[in-house]
Coordinates of C-alpha atoms in Angstrom, one line a residue:
Chain P
M1013 CA 0.0 0.0 0.0
R1014 CA 1.2 3.4 -0.8
W1015 CA -0.2 6.9 -0.3
I1016 CA -0.9 8.7 -3.5
W1017 CA -0.8 12.4 -2.8
I1018 CA -2.1 13.7 -6.1
D1019 CA -5.6 13.2 -7.5
R1020 CA -5.2 13.8 -11.2
I1021 CA -2.7 14.7 -13.8
L1022 CA -3.6 17.7 -16.0
E1023 CA -0.6 17.9 -18.3
L1024 CA 2.2 15.6 -19.1
E1025 CA 4.7 16.7 -21.7
K1026 CA 7.4 14.1 -22.2
G1027 CA 10.7 14.9 -20.5
K1028 CA 9.6 18.5 -20.0
R1029 CA 6.7 19.2 -17.7
C1030 CA 4.0 17.6 -15.5
V1031 CA 1.0 19.4 -13.8
A1032 CA -1.1 17.6 -11.2
I1033 CA -3.8 18.6 -8.7
K1034 CA -4.9 17.5 -5.3
N1035 CA -8.1 18.5 -3.6
V1036 CA -7.5 19.0 0.1
S1037 CA -10.3 17.4 2.2
L1038 CA -11.3 17.3 5.8
A1039 CA -12.1 13.7 5.2
E1040 CA -8.3 13.1 5.3
E1041 CA -7.4 12.0 8.8
V1042 CA -4.0 13.6 8.7
L1043 CA -5.5 17.1 8.8
H1044 CA -7.1 16.5 12.2
D1045 CA -3.7 15.8 13.7
H1046 CA -2.1 18.8 12.0
F1047 CA -2.9 20.9 14.0
P1048 CA -5.5 19.8 16.6
A1049 CA -7.1 22.4 18.9
T1050 CA -5.2 23.4 22.1
A1051 CA -6.4 25.1 25.2
T1052 CA -5.8 28.5 23.7
R1053 CA -6.8 28.1 20.1
P1054 CA -9.2 26.1 17.9
A1055 CA -8.0 23.4 15.5
M1056 CA -6.1 24.6 12.4
P1057 CA -6.4 21.7 9.9
V1058 CA -3.9 22.1 7.0
L1059 CA -2.2 19.7 4.7
P1060 CA 1.3 19.2 6.2
N1061 CA 4.1 20.8 4.2
T1062 CA 6.0 17.5 4.2
L1063 CA 3.1 15.9 2.3
I1064 CA 3.1 18.9 -0.1
I1065 CA 6.7 18.0 -0.8
E1066 CA 5.6 14.4 -1.4
G1067 CA 2.9 15.6 -3.8
M1068 CA 5.5 17.4 -5.8
A1069 CA 7.8 14.4 -5.6
Q1070 CA 5.1 12.3 -7.1
T1071 CA 4.2 14.8 -9.8
A1072 CA 7.9 15.4 -10.8
G1073 CA 8.7 11.7 -10.3
I1074 CA 6.0 10.7 -12.9
M1075 CA 7.5 13.3 -15.3
V1076 CA 11.0 11.7 -14.7
G1077 CA 9.7 8.2 -15.1
H1078 CA 7.7 9.0 -18.2
A1079 CA 10.7 10.5 -19.9
Y1080 CA 12.2 7.0 -20.1
D1081 CA 8.9 5.2 -20.5
F1082 CA 8.9 4.1 -16.9
S1083 CA 11.9 1.7 -17.5
E1084 CA 13.9 3.3 -14.6
K1085 CA 13.3 3.1 -10.9
V1086 CA 13.0 6.8 -10.0
I1087 CA 13.8 7.5 -6.3
L1088 CA 13.6 10.9 -4.6
A1089 CA 17.2 11.6 -3.7
K1090 CA 17.3 15.2 -2.4
V1091 CA 15.1 18.1 -1.6
G1092 CA 17.2 21.0 -2.9
R1093 CA 14.7 23.6 -1.9
A1094 CA 11.3 23.7 -0.2
A1095 CA 10.2 27.3 0.5
F1096 CA 6.6 27.8 1.6
T1097 CA 4.7 31.1 1.5
D1098 CA 1.2 30.0 2.5
A1099 CA -0.8 27.0 3.8
A1100 CA -3.0 24.3 2.1
W1101 CA -6.5 24.5 3.7
P1102 CA -9.3 22.0 3.2
G1103 CA -11.8 22.9 0.5
Y1104 CA -9.0 24.2 -1.8
T1105 CA -7.2 22.7 -4.7
I1106 CA -3.4 22.4 -4.7
R1107 CA -1.8 22.6 -8.2
Y1108 CA 1.7 21.1 -8.6
S1109 CA 3.7 22.2 -11.7
A1110 CA 7.0 20.4 -12.2
T1111 CA 9.5 21.3 -14.8
M1112 CA 12.5 19.2 -15.9
D1113 CA 15.8 20.9 -15.3
R1114 CA 18.0 18.1 -16.4
I1115 CA 17.9 14.4 -16.9
D1116 CA 20.4 11.8 -17.9
A1117 CA 21.2 8.1 -17.3
T1118 CA 22.0 8.6 -13.6
G1119 CA 19.1 10.8 -12.5
A1120 CA 17.2 14.1 -12.9
S1121 CA 16.8 17.5 -11.3
T1122 CA 13.4 19.3 -11.3
T1123 CA 12.0 22.6 -10.3
G1124 CA 8.5 23.0 -9.1
V1125 CA 5.8 25.6 -8.2
V1126 CA 2.9 24.9 -6.0
E1127 CA -0.3 27.0 -6.0
R1128 CA -3.5 27.0 -4.0
I1129 CA -6.7 27.5 -6.1
N1130 CA -9.9 28.7 -4.4
P1131 CA -12.8 26.8 -6.1
A1132 CA -15.2 29.6 -5.0
D1133 CA -13.7 32.3 -7.3
A1134 CA -10.9 30.4 -9.1
S1135 CA -8.3 32.8 -7.6
I1136 CA -4.8 31.4 -7.4
V1137 CA -2.2 32.0 -4.6
P1138 CA 1.4 30.9 -4.7
L1139 CA 2.1 28.3 -2.0
A1140 CA 5.6 26.9 -2.4
H1141 CA 8.7 26.4 -4.5
I1142 CA 10.1 22.9 -4.4
D1143 CA 13.2 21.8 -6.3
L1144 CA 14.0 18.1 -6.2
M1145 CA 16.6 15.6 -7.4
F1146 CA 15.9 12.0 -8.4
S1147 CA 18.2 9.1 -8.8
H1148 CA 17.8 6.3 -11.3
I1149 CA 18.8 3.8 -8.6
D1150 CA 19.9 1.0 -10.9
K1151 CA 22.6 3.4 -12.1
N1152 CA 23.8 4.4 -8.6
R1153 CA 27.5 5.1 -8.3
A1154 CA 27.9 2.6 -5.4
G1155 CA 26.9 -0.2 -7.8
L1156 CA 24.2 -1.4 -5.3
E1157 CA 21.7 -3.8 -6.7
F1158 CA 17.9 -3.5 -6.3
P1159 CA 15.0 -5.9 -7.0
E1160 CA 14.3 -6.3 -10.7
H1161 CA 10.6 -5.4 -10.7
N1162 CA 9.8 -1.7 -10.8
F1163 CA 8.6 -1.1 -7.3
V1164 CA 8.3 2.6 -7.9
F1165 CA 5.8 2.8 -10.7
T1166 CA 3.3 0.3 -9.3
D1167 CA -0.3 -0.3 -10.6
Q1168 CA -1.5 2.5 -8.3
F1169 CA 0.6 5.1 -10.1
M1170 CA 0.0 3.7 -13.6
N1171 CA -3.8 3.7 -13.0
L1172 CA -3.6 7.3 -11.9
I1173 CA -1.8 8.2 -15.1
R1174 CA -4.3 6.2 -17.2
Q1175 CA -7.3 7.6 -15.4
S1176 CA -6.0 11.1 -16.0
G1177 CA -6.0 10.3 -19.7
F1178 CA -2.3 9.8 -20.4
Chain S
M856 CA 39.3 32.2 -23.5
A857 CA 40.1 30.2 -20.4
M858 CA 38.5 31.4 -17.2
S859 CA 40.7 32.7 -14.5
N860 CA 41.2 30.7 -11.4
E861 CA 39.6 33.3 -9.2
E862 CA 36.6 33.6 -11.5
A863 CA 36.1 29.8 -11.6
F864 CA 36.5 29.5 -7.9
K865 CA 33.9 32.2 -7.2
K866 CA 31.3 30.3 -9.3
V867 CA 32.2 26.9 -7.8
Q868 CA 31.8 28.5 -4.4
V869 CA 28.3 29.7 -5.2
E870 CA 27.2 26.3 -6.6
L871 CA 28.7 24.3 -3.8
S872 CA 27.2 26.6 -1.2
A873 CA 23.7 26.0 -2.8
A874 CA 24.2 22.2 -3.3
L875 CA 25.5 21.5 0.1
G876 CA 23.7 24.1 2.2
V877 CA 26.9 25.6 3.6
D878 CA 28.0 29.2 3.9
E879 CA 30.1 30.4 1.0
E880 CA 33.0 31.3 3.4
E881 CA 33.2 27.6 4.3
V882 CA 33.9 26.7 0.7
T883 CA 37.7 27.3 0.6
P884 CA 40.0 25.9 -2.0
E885 CA 41.5 23.4 0.5
A886 CA 38.1 22.2 1.9
T887 CA 37.3 18.5 1.1
L888 CA 33.8 18.0 -0.2
V889 CA 33.0 15.0 2.0
G890 CA 34.9 15.7 5.2
D891 CA 34.7 19.5 5.4
L892 CA 31.6 20.3 3.6
G893 CA 29.5 17.2 4.4
A894 CA 28.7 16.0 0.9
E895 CA 26.9 12.7 0.6
S896 CA 26.9 10.5 -2.5
I897 CA 23.7 12.0 -4.0
D898 CA 25.2 15.5 -3.6
F899 CA 27.8 14.6 -6.2
L900 CA 25.1 14.2 -8.8
D901 CA 23.7 17.5 -7.8
I902 CA 27.1 19.2 -8.0
V903 CA 27.7 17.8 -11.5
F904 CA 24.3 19.1 -12.6
R905 CA 25.0 22.5 -11.1
L906 CA 28.5 22.8 -12.6
E907 CA 27.2 21.9 -16.0
K908 CA 24.6 24.6 -15.8
A909 CA 26.8 27.3 -14.3
F910 CA 29.7 26.7 -16.7
S911 CA 27.8 25.5 -19.8
I912 CA 29.8 22.3 -19.9
K913 CA 29.0 18.7 -20.3
V914 CA 30.4 16.3 -17.6
N915 CA 30.5 12.7 -18.7
Q916 CA 30.1 9.9 -16.3
G917 CA 33.5 9.0 -14.8
E918 CA 35.1 12.3 -15.6
L919 CA 34.9 13.5 -12.0
F920 CA 34.3 10.2 -10.2
P921 CA 36.2 7.4 -11.9
E922 CA 34.0 4.4 -11.2
S923 CA 35.5 2.8 -14.3
V924 CA 38.9 2.7 -12.7
L925 CA 37.8 2.1 -9.1
N926 CA 35.5 -0.8 -9.9
N927 CA 37.9 -2.4 -12.4
P928 CA 39.7 -5.5 -11.0
Q929 CA 42.6 -4.7 -13.2
F930 CA 43.3 -1.6 -11.2
V931 CA 42.2 -2.6 -7.7
Q932 CA 43.1 -5.5 -5.4
G933 CA 40.7 -6.0 -2.6
D934 CA 39.9 -2.4 -1.8
K935 CA 43.4 -1.1 -2.6
V936 CA 44.2 0.8 -5.8
T937 CA 47.3 -0.8 -7.4
D938 CA 50.3 1.1 -8.9
G939 CA 48.7 0.6 -12.3
G940 CA 45.4 1.9 -11.0
M941 CA 47.1 5.1 -9.6
A942 CA 48.8 5.6 -13.0
E943 CA 45.4 5.2 -14.7
L944 CA 43.7 7.6 -12.3
R945 CA 46.4 10.2 -13.0
K946 CA 45.8 9.8 -16.7
V947 CA 42.0 10.1 -16.6
L948 CA 41.9 12.8 -13.8
P949 CA 44.8 15.1 -14.6
Y950 CA 43.0 18.0 -12.9
I951 CA 42.7 16.3 -9.5
D952 CA 45.5 16.4 -7.0
L953 CA 46.0 12.7 -6.2
D954 CA 49.0 12.9 -4.0
A955 CA 47.1 12.5 -0.7
F956 CA 45.0 9.7 -2.1
D957 CA 48.2 7.9 -3.3
K958 CA 49.2 7.5 0.4
N959 CA 45.8 6.0 1.2
R960 CA 44.7 4.1 -1.9
N961 CA 41.4 2.7 -0.4
K962 CA 39.0 2.9 -3.3
N963 CA 36.0 3.5 -1.0
E964 CA 37.6 6.5 0.4
F965 CA 38.4 8.2 -2.9
P966 CA 35.5 10.7 -2.7
N967 CA 36.9 11.9 0.6
F968 CA 40.0 13.2 -1.1
I969 CA 38.3 15.5 -3.6
K970 CA 38.9 19.1 -2.7
V971 CA 37.2 22.3 -3.9
S972 CA 40.4 23.3 -5.7
D973 CA 40.1 20.0 -7.7
L974 CA 36.6 21.0 -8.9
V975 CA 38.0 24.5 -9.9
A976 CA 40.8 22.9 -11.9
F977 CA 38.3 20.5 -13.5
V978 CA 35.9 23.2 -14.7
Q979 CA 38.9 25.3 -15.9
S980 CA 40.1 22.4 -18.0
K981 CA 36.6 22.0 -19.4
T982 CA 36.2 25.6 -20.3
A983 CA 39.7 26.1 -21.7

């Protein structure tokens, strides 16, 4: 089982760009622990920033995998930058736009912008900048070996891509 | 025209500071990437990507980190690089100061010997 932190892919341009969205919902348990009410203030449910990084990692990871037709095992290797300027509240849509910075046999680097869309008036607010690095782990410098089957791009991911129409 | 040493160093300093999350002042020519600046293996990929972009160069696999020599049984016995291996390293990495590594020769510790000044010499050789 694996948590998928994006709901739908809107754009997927081979080796260049991927755009995905996530609807933030109060039905997600994690929001109730982040942050619960205290004696001095009411609850402040927001999608944790760590999971926003994961959402960008999934968006950009799909772009990196798609570039080589999902033949590589793409692993998040480094969060180069994660700068947040706002929060992801329930009832809003989070849009992840990932751009390929560079890709080769060993891995890839990506830059990403996260925005918060208000469904009430379609207004858009910048939320974060997240730059990531991915490793094609079968080509790691240490020469370590990993299982042969592609445990990164499982059916869950491939179904998401198909359901999004790609 | 070849880039001056100081010019190349300044750019390398900026890129290493960004890649490794250290202050630019910490990035001195004599600092080692692993020991002094805390680089981990994935950072080397990041550093290569950044140097390529900053200097508009193409770094081929093995040009900076010679896996082809260090993983070649012809040049390594156990974990120790042989005399032939050292000669090969000097041939493929002319820009890297290998004297300190020559005294150690443990192939697993090779990355620990790469200094900031080696990267500067490398990008200078690529942009010459």
